XYZ file of C-alpha atoms in Angstrom:
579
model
C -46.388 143.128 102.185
C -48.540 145.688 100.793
C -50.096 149.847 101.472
C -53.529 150.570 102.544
C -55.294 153.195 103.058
C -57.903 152.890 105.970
C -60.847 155.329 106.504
C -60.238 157.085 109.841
C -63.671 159.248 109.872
C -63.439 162.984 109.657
C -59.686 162.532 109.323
C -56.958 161.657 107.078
C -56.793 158.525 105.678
C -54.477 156.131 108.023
C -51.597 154.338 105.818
C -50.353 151.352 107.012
C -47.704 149.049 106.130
C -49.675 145.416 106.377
C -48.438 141.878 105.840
C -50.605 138.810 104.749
C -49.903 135.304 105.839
C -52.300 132.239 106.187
C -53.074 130.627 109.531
C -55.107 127.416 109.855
C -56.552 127.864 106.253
C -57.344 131.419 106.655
C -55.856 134.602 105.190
C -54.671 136.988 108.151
C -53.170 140.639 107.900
C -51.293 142.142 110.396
C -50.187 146.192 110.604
C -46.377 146.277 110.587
C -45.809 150.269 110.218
C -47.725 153.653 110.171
C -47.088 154.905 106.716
C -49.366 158.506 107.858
C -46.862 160.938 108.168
C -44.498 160.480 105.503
C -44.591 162.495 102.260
C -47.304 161.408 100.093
C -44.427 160.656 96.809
C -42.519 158.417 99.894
C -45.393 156.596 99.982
C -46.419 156.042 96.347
C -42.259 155.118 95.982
C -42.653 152.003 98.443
C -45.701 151.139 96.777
C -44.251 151.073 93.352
C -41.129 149.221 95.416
C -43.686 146.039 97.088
C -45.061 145.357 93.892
C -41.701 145.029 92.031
C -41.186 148.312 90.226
C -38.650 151.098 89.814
C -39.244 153.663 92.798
C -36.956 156.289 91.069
C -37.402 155.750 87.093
C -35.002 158.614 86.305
C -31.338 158.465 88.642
C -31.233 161.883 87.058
C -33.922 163.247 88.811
C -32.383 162.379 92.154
C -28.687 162.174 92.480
C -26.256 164.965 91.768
C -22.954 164.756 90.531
C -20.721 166.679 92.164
C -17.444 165.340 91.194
C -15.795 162.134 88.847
C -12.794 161.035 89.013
C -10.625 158.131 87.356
C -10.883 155.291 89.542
C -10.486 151.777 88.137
C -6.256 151.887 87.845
C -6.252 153.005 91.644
C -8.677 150.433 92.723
C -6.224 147.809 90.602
C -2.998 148.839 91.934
C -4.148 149.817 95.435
C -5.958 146.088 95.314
C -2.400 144.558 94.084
C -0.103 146.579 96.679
C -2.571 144.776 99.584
C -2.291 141.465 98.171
C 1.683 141.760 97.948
C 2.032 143.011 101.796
C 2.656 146.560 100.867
C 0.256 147.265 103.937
C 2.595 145.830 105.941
C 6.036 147.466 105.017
C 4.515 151.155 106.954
C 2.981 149.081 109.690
C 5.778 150.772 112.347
C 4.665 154.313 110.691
C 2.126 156.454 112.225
C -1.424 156.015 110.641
C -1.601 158.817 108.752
C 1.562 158.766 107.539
C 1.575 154.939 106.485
C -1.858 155.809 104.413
C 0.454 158.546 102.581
C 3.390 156.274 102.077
C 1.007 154.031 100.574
C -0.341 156.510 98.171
C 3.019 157.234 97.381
C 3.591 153.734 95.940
C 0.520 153.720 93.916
C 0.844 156.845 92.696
C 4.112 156.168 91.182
C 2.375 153.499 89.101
C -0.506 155.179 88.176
C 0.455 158.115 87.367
C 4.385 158.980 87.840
C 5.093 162.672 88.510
C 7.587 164.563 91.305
C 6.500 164.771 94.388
C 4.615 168.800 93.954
C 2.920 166.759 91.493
C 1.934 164.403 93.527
C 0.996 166.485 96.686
C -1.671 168.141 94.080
C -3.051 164.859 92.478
C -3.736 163.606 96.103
C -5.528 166.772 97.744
C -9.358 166.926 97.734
C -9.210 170.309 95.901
C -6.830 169.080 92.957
C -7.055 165.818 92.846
C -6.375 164.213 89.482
C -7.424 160.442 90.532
C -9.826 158.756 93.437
C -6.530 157.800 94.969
C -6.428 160.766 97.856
C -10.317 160.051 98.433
C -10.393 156.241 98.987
C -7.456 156.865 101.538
C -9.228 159.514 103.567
C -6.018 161.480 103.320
C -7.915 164.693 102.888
C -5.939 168.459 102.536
C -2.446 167.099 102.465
C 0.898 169.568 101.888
C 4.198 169.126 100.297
C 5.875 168.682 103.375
C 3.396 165.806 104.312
C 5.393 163.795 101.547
C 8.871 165.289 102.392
C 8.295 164.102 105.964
C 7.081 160.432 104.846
C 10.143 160.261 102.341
C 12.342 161.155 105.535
C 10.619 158.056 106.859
C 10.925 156.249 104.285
C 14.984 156.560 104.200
C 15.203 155.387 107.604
C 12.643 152.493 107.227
C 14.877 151.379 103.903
C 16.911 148.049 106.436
C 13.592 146.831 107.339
C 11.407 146.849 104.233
C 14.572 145.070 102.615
C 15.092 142.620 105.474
C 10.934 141.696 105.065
C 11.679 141.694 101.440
C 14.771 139.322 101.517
C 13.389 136.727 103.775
C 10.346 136.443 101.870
C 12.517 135.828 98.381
C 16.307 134.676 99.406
C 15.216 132.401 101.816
C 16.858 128.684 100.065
C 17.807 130.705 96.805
C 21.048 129.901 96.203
C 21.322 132.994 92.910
C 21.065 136.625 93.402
C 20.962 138.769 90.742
C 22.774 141.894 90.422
C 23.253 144.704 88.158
C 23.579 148.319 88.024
C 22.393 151.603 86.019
C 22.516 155.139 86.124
C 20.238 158.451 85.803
C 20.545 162.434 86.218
C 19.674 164.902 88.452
C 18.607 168.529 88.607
C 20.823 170.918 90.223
C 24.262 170.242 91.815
C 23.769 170.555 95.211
C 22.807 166.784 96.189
C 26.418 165.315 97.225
C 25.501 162.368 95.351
C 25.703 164.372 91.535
C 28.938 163.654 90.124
C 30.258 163.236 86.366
C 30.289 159.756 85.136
C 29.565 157.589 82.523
C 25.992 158.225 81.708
C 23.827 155.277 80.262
C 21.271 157.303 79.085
C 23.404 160.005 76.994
C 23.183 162.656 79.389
C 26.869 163.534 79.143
C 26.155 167.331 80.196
C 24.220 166.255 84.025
C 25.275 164.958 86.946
C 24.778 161.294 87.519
C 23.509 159.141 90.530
C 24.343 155.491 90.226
C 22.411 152.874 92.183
C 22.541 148.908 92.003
C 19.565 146.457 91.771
C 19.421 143.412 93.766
C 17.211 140.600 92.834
C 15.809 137.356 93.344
C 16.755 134.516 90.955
C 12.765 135.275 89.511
C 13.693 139.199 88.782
C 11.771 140.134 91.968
C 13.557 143.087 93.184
C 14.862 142.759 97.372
C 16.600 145.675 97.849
C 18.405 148.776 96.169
C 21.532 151.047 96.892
C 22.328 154.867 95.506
C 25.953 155.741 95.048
C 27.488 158.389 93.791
C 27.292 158.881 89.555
C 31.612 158.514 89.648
C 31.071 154.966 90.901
C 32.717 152.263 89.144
C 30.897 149.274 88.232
C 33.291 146.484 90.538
C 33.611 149.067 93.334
C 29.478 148.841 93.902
C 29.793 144.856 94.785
C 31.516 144.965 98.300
C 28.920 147.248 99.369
C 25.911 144.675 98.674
C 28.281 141.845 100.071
C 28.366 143.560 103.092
C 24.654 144.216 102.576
C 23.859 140.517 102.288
C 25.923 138.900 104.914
C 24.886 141.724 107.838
C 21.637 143.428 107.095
C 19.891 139.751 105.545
C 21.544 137.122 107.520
C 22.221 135.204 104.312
C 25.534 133.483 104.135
C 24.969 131.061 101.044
C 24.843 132.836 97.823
C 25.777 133.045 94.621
C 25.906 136.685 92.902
C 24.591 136.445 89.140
C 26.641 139.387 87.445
C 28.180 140.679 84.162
C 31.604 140.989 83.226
C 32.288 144.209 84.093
C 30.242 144.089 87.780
C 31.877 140.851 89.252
C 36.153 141.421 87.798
C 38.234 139.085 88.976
C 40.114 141.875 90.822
C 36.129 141.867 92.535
C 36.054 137.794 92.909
C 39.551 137.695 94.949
C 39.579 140.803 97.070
C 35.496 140.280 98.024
C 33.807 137.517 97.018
C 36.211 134.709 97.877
C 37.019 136.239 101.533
C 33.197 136.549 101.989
C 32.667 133.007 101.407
C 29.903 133.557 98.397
C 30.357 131.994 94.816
C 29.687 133.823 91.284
C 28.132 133.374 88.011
C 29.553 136.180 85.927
C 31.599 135.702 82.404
C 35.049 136.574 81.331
C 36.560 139.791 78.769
C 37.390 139.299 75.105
C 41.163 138.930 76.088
C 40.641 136.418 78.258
C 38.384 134.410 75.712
C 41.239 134.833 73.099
C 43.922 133.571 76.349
C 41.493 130.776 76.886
C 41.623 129.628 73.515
C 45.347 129.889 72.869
C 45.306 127.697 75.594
C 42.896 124.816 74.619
C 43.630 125.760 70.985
C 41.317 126.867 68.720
C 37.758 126.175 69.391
C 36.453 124.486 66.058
C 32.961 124.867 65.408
C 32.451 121.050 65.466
C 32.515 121.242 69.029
C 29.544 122.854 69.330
C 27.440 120.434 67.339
C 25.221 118.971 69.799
C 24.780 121.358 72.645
C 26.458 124.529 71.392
C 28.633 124.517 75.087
C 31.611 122.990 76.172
C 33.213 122.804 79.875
C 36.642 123.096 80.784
C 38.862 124.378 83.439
C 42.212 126.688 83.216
C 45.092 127.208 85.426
C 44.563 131.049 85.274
C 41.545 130.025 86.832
C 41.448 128.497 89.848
C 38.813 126.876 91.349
C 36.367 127.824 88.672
C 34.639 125.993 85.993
C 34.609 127.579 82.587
C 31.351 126.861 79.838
C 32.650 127.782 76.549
C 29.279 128.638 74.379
C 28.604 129.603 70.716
C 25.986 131.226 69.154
C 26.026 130.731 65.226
C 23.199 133.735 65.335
C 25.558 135.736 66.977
C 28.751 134.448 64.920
C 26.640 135.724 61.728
C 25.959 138.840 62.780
C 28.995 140.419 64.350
C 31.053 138.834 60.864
C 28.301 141.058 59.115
C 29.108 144.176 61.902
C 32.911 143.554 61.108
C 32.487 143.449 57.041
C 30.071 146.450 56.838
C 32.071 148.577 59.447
C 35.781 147.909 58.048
C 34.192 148.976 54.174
C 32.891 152.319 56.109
C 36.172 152.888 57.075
C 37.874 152.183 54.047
C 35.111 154.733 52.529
C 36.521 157.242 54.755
C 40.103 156.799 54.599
C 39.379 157.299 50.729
C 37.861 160.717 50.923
C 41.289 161.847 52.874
C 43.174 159.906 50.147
C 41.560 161.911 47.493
C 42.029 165.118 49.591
C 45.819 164.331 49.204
C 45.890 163.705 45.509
C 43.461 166.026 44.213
C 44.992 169.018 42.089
C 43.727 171.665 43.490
C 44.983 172.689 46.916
C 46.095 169.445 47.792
C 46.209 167.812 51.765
C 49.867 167.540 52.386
C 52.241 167.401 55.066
C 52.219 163.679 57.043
C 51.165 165.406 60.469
C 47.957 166.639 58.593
C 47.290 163.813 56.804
C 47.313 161.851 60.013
C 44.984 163.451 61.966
C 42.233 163.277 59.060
C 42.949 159.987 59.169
C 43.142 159.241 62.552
C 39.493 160.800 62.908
C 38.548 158.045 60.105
C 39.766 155.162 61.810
C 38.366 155.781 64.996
C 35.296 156.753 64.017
C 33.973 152.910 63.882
C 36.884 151.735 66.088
C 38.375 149.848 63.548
C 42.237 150.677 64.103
C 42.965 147.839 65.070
C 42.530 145.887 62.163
C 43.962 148.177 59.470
C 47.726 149.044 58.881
C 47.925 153.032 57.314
C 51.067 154.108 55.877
C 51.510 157.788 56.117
C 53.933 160.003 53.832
C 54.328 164.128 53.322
C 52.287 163.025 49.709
C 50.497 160.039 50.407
C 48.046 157.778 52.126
C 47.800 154.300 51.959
C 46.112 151.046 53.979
C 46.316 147.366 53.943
C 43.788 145.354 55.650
C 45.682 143.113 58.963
C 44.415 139.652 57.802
C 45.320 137.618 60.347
C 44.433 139.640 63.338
C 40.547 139.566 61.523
C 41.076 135.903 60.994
C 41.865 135.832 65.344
C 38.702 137.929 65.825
C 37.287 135.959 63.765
C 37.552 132.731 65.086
C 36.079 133.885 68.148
C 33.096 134.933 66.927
C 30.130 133.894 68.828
C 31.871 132.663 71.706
C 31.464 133.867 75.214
C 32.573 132.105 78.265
C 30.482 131.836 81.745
C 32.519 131.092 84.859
C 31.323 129.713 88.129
C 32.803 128.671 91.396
C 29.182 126.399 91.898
C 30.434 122.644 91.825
C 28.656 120.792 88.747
C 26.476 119.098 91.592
C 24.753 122.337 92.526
C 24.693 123.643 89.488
C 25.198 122.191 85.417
C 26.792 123.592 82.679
C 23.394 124.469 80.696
C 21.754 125.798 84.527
C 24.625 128.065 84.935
C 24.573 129.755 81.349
C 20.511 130.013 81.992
C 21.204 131.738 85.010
C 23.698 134.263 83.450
C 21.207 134.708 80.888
C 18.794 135.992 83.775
C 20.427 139.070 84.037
C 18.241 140.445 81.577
C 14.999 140.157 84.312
C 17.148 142.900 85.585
C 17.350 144.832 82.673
C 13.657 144.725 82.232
C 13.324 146.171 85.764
C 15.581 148.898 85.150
C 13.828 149.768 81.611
C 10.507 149.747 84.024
C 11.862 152.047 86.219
C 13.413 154.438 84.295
C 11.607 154.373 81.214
C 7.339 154.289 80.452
C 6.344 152.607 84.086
C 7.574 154.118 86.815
C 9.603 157.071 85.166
C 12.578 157.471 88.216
C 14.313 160.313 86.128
C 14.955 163.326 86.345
C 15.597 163.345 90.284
C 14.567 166.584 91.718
C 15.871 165.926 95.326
C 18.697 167.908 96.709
C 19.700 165.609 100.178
C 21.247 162.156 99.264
C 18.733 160.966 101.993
C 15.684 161.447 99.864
C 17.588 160.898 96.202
C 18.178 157.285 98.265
C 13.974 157.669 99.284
C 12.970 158.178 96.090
C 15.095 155.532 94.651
C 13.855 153.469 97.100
C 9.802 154.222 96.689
C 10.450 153.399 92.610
C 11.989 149.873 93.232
C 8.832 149.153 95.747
C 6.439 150.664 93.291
C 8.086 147.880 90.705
C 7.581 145.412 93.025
C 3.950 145.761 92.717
C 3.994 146.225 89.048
C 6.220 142.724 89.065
C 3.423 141.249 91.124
C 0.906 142.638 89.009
C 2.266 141.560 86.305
C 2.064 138.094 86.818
C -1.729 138.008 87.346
C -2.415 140.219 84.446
C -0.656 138.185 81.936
C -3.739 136.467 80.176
C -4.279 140.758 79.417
C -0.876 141.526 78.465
C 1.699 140.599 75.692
C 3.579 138.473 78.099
C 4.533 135.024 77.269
C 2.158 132.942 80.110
C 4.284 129.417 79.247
C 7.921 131.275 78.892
C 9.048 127.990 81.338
C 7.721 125.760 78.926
C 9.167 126.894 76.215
C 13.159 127.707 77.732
C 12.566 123.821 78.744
C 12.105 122.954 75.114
C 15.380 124.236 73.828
C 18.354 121.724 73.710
C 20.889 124.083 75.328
C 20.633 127.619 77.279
C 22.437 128.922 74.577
C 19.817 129.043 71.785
C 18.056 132.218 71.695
C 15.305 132.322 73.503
C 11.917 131.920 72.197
C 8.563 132.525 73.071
C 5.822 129.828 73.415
C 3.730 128.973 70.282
C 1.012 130.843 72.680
C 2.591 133.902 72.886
C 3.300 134.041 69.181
C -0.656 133.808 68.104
C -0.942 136.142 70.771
C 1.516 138.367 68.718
C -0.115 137.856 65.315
C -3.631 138.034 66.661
C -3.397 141.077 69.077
C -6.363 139.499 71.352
C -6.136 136.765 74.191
C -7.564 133.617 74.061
C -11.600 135.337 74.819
C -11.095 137.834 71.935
C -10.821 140.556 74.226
C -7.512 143.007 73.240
C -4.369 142.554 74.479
C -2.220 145.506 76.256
C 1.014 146.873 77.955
C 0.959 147.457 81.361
C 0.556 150.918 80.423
C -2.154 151.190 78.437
C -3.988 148.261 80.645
C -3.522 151.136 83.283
C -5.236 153.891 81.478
C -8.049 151.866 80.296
C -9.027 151.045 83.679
C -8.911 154.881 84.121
C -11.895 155.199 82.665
C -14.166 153.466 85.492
C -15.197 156.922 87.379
C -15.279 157.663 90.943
C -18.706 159.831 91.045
C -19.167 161.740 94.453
C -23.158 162.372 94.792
C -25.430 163.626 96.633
C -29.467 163.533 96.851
C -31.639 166.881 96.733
C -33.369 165.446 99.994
C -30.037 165.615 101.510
C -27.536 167.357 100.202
C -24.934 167.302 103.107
C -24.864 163.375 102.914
C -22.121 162.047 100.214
C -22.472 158.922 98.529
C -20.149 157.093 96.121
C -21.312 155.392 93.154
C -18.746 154.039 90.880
C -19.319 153.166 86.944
C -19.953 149.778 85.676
C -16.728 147.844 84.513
C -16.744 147.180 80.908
C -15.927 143.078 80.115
C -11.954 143.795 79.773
C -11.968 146.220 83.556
C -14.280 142.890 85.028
C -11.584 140.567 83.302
C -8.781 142.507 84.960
C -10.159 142.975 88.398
C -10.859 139.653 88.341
C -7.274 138.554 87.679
C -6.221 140.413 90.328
C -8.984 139.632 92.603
C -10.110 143.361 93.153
C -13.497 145.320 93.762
C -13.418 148.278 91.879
C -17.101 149.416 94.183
C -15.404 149.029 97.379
C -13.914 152.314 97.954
C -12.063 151.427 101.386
């Protein structure tokens, strides 16, 4: 195809659009288009275009910025929460509302703020991210996330039923564990004073438990109040289990002081559902008076041993030892009994100094009750107290007890050895730590779930709720950005290498030059999650517009750099399609 101009007598010059093609040896043209009445540079531009040139050399000289925003983390997260089914959790919700429940999810991963702070990084005036844009969600208020949190709360049975039978169904191990965070204010009827594991001693405390999948996927999540004991949580996710997911067969994966025995008899056993958890330092030392002492020969080959005991029942007991972990709580002991003794001998020479000497035995035993109990080591010294004196003997042989149970810890099971062996069942206790990397997630750099600003359990319970799906799709993330991340990519491999589940675990040989290099296997620079996150951050959403229409908006995004294409490959997303 080409332009000519054709003589038209005592007027303009026609321009026509022409095509030439070759019929029975000949060379033909054909008119396609009159050219005449467009703008003379419109012209000379589809010229330039049908010869293979640049029609606009300069972008500058056409488009207009008129806004650019961060783009490439929403276009990665958005793009994961799709490929998960987080679509599909708001399908029941109106469609407005389900494209700001959504946003809500994202948002908590890319950027984590309350929910005012969220309400002004999704409106079209404020926004702080493409996120509110590629949703269409437009001007949006702070009730507009209130009202979808409301939502939300009720929606909770469902999303966790979806959830479950996507990730229970024929997993026999559900893991379980529990945390706690504070709130603003004292009017939500959930605040209460409890033991805070985050050292907020002055704030009211919500506590909520964590349900997972044997593979640290989280199912499902429940607030209650921050007085809650540990045990007392369990029933409540029994009952949660058995009636809201159907699921009969399963075997809760707790610690020592979720899943009591006191827990095991009055829930677990009338429910019908077995237990991985592990037993209390008295019961280890009951458990060994009982099978004698537990020489560290026995632990040669496999570092476990299984036995049963009439105290109890029904279960079977793996006796492990860690000589790591033998080593270092000897050290703990040694160093912590010669701090005390330090301190009991600065109130010994308050007593004998000459000048205004610490007397009386009432005194002298509260200065030295501080000094035992500041490293809790009462229990293995013997004081003798006079009006004039102070004096302490070590208690050998209740160190030497202590002693010999150093690195010992005991799982116990109701699974028969059939459905699950010795080394399996100290593995899956061992799991419990997927759980603690959820939590850390949550609370900490990801997902950031504290403070709570809510006042109405039903949206502290919403919120709670919106962080554990928001760490879904980080979990799922995750796992397709490991090549990116410090993650170890053959962590399987590597547990199968080791002769027993009690070795410490290590990381693949992989994931160690991974460590000492810093880069992946292309070169490119390794991340965290977070800082992945805010490097794509830096692919802009530019909003344009041409002088020849300035009315008419059009999108262009930024090129990807090589580690954005390497990411948004791994995930499988298109950063340039903006709906």
């Amino acid at each position: 195809m080409y332009i000519e101009a054709v003589p038209n007598r005592n007027s303009p010059p026609a321009v026509l659009l022409r095509e030439a093609f070759r019929e029975q040896g000949k060379v033909r043209k054909r008119t396609l288009a009159n050219l005449s009445c467009l703008p003379a540079e419109v012209i000379e531009g589809l010229r330039i275009l049908l010869k293979g040139g640049v029609a606009v050399p300069s972008a500058e000289e056409v488009f207009t910025i008129e806004r650019s925003l961060p783009h490439g983390h929403v276009a990665a997260v958005l793009g994961g929460a799709t490929a998960c089914g987080a679509r599909d959790w708001f399908a029941a919700a109106p469609e407005r509302l389900r494209k700001l429940l959504l946003a809500m999810v994202v948002a908590r991963i890319v950027s984590p703020a309350s929910k005012l702070a969220t309400h002004r990084m999704l409106s079209d005036d404020t926004a702080a991210h493409s996120l509110g844009r590629v949703l269409g969600l437009g001007q949006i208020e702070p009730k507009d996330l209130y009202r979808a949190l409301d939502w939300l709360h009720a929606a909770q049975p469902d999303i966790e039923r979806r959830l479950a039978r996507r990730h229970l169904v024929g997993s026999t191990l559900v893991l379980y564990d529990l945390t706690s965070t504070w709130l603003t204010g004292r009017c939500c009827p959930l605040a209460a004073r409890g033991h805070s594991r985050d050292g907020k001693r002055d704030d009211p405390q919500i506590v909520f438990g964590l349900i997972c999948a044997a593979d640290g996927c989280p199912v499902a999540v429940e607030v209650f109040s921050g007085n809650t004991a540990d045990p007392a949580t369990v029933a409540a996710q029994v009952t949660k289990l058995k009636s809201r997911f159907a699921i009969e067969q399963i075997a809760w994966v707790g610690d020592r002081g979720m899943i009591t025995s006191a827990r095991i008899r009055n829930v677990l056993k009338p429910n019908g559902m077995d237990w991985i958890s592990s037993l209390r330092a008295p019961q280890i030392a009951q458990l060994a008076q009982e099978h004698g002492p537990f020489q560290p020969s026995l632990f040669d080959e496999r570092n476990l041993l299984e036995l049963t005991s009439e105290h109890f029942p029904d279960e079977r007991l793996v006796v492990c030892r860690n000589p790591l972990l033998a080593e270092e709580r000897a050290r703990k002991r040694s160093e912590l009994l010669a701090a005390t003794e330090a301190e009991l001998a600065t109130v010994a020479a308050a007593v004998t100094r000459a000048r205004n000497p610490l007397r009386g035995s009432a005194q002298i035993a509260l200065r030295a009750g501080r000094a035992i109990d500041h490293y809790h080591m009462a229990k293995h010294l013997a004081l003798t107290i006079t009006d004039s004196s102070l004096t302490w003997v070590r208690k050998t042989e209740k160190i030497a007890e202590e002693a010999a149970l150093d690195g010992l810890y005991v799982i116990r099971t109701s699974l028969a050895a059939d459905k699950l062996e010795a080394n399996a069942a100290v593995a899956a206790y061992k799991s419990l730590s997927q759980v603690e990397r959820a939590f850390r997630s949550i609370k900490t750099v990801d997902l950031k779930v504290r403070p709570v600003f809510h006042y109405s359990a039903e949206r502290v319970r919403a919120h709670v709720f919106l962080c554990m799906l928001a760490y879904y799709v980080e979990w799922h993330m995750r796992r397709h950005l490991k090549p990116m991340l410090f993650d170890d990519e053959f962590i399987d491999s590597a547990q199968s290498d080791k002769p027993s589940a009690v070795a410490k675990a290590q990381r693949s040989a992989h994931a160690k030059a991974k460590d000492a290099t810093r880069g992946a296997d292309d070169g490119m620079p390794l991340h965290s999650f977070r800082t992945l996150m805010q490097d794509l951050g830096t692919l802009a959403y530019n909003v344009t517009y041409t002088a020849l229409n300035p009315k008419a908006k059009i999108v262009l995004t930024t090129r990807p750099t090589p580690l954005q294409e390497k990411a948004f490959a791994l995930l499988g997303v298109n950063p340039a399609r903006t709906q």
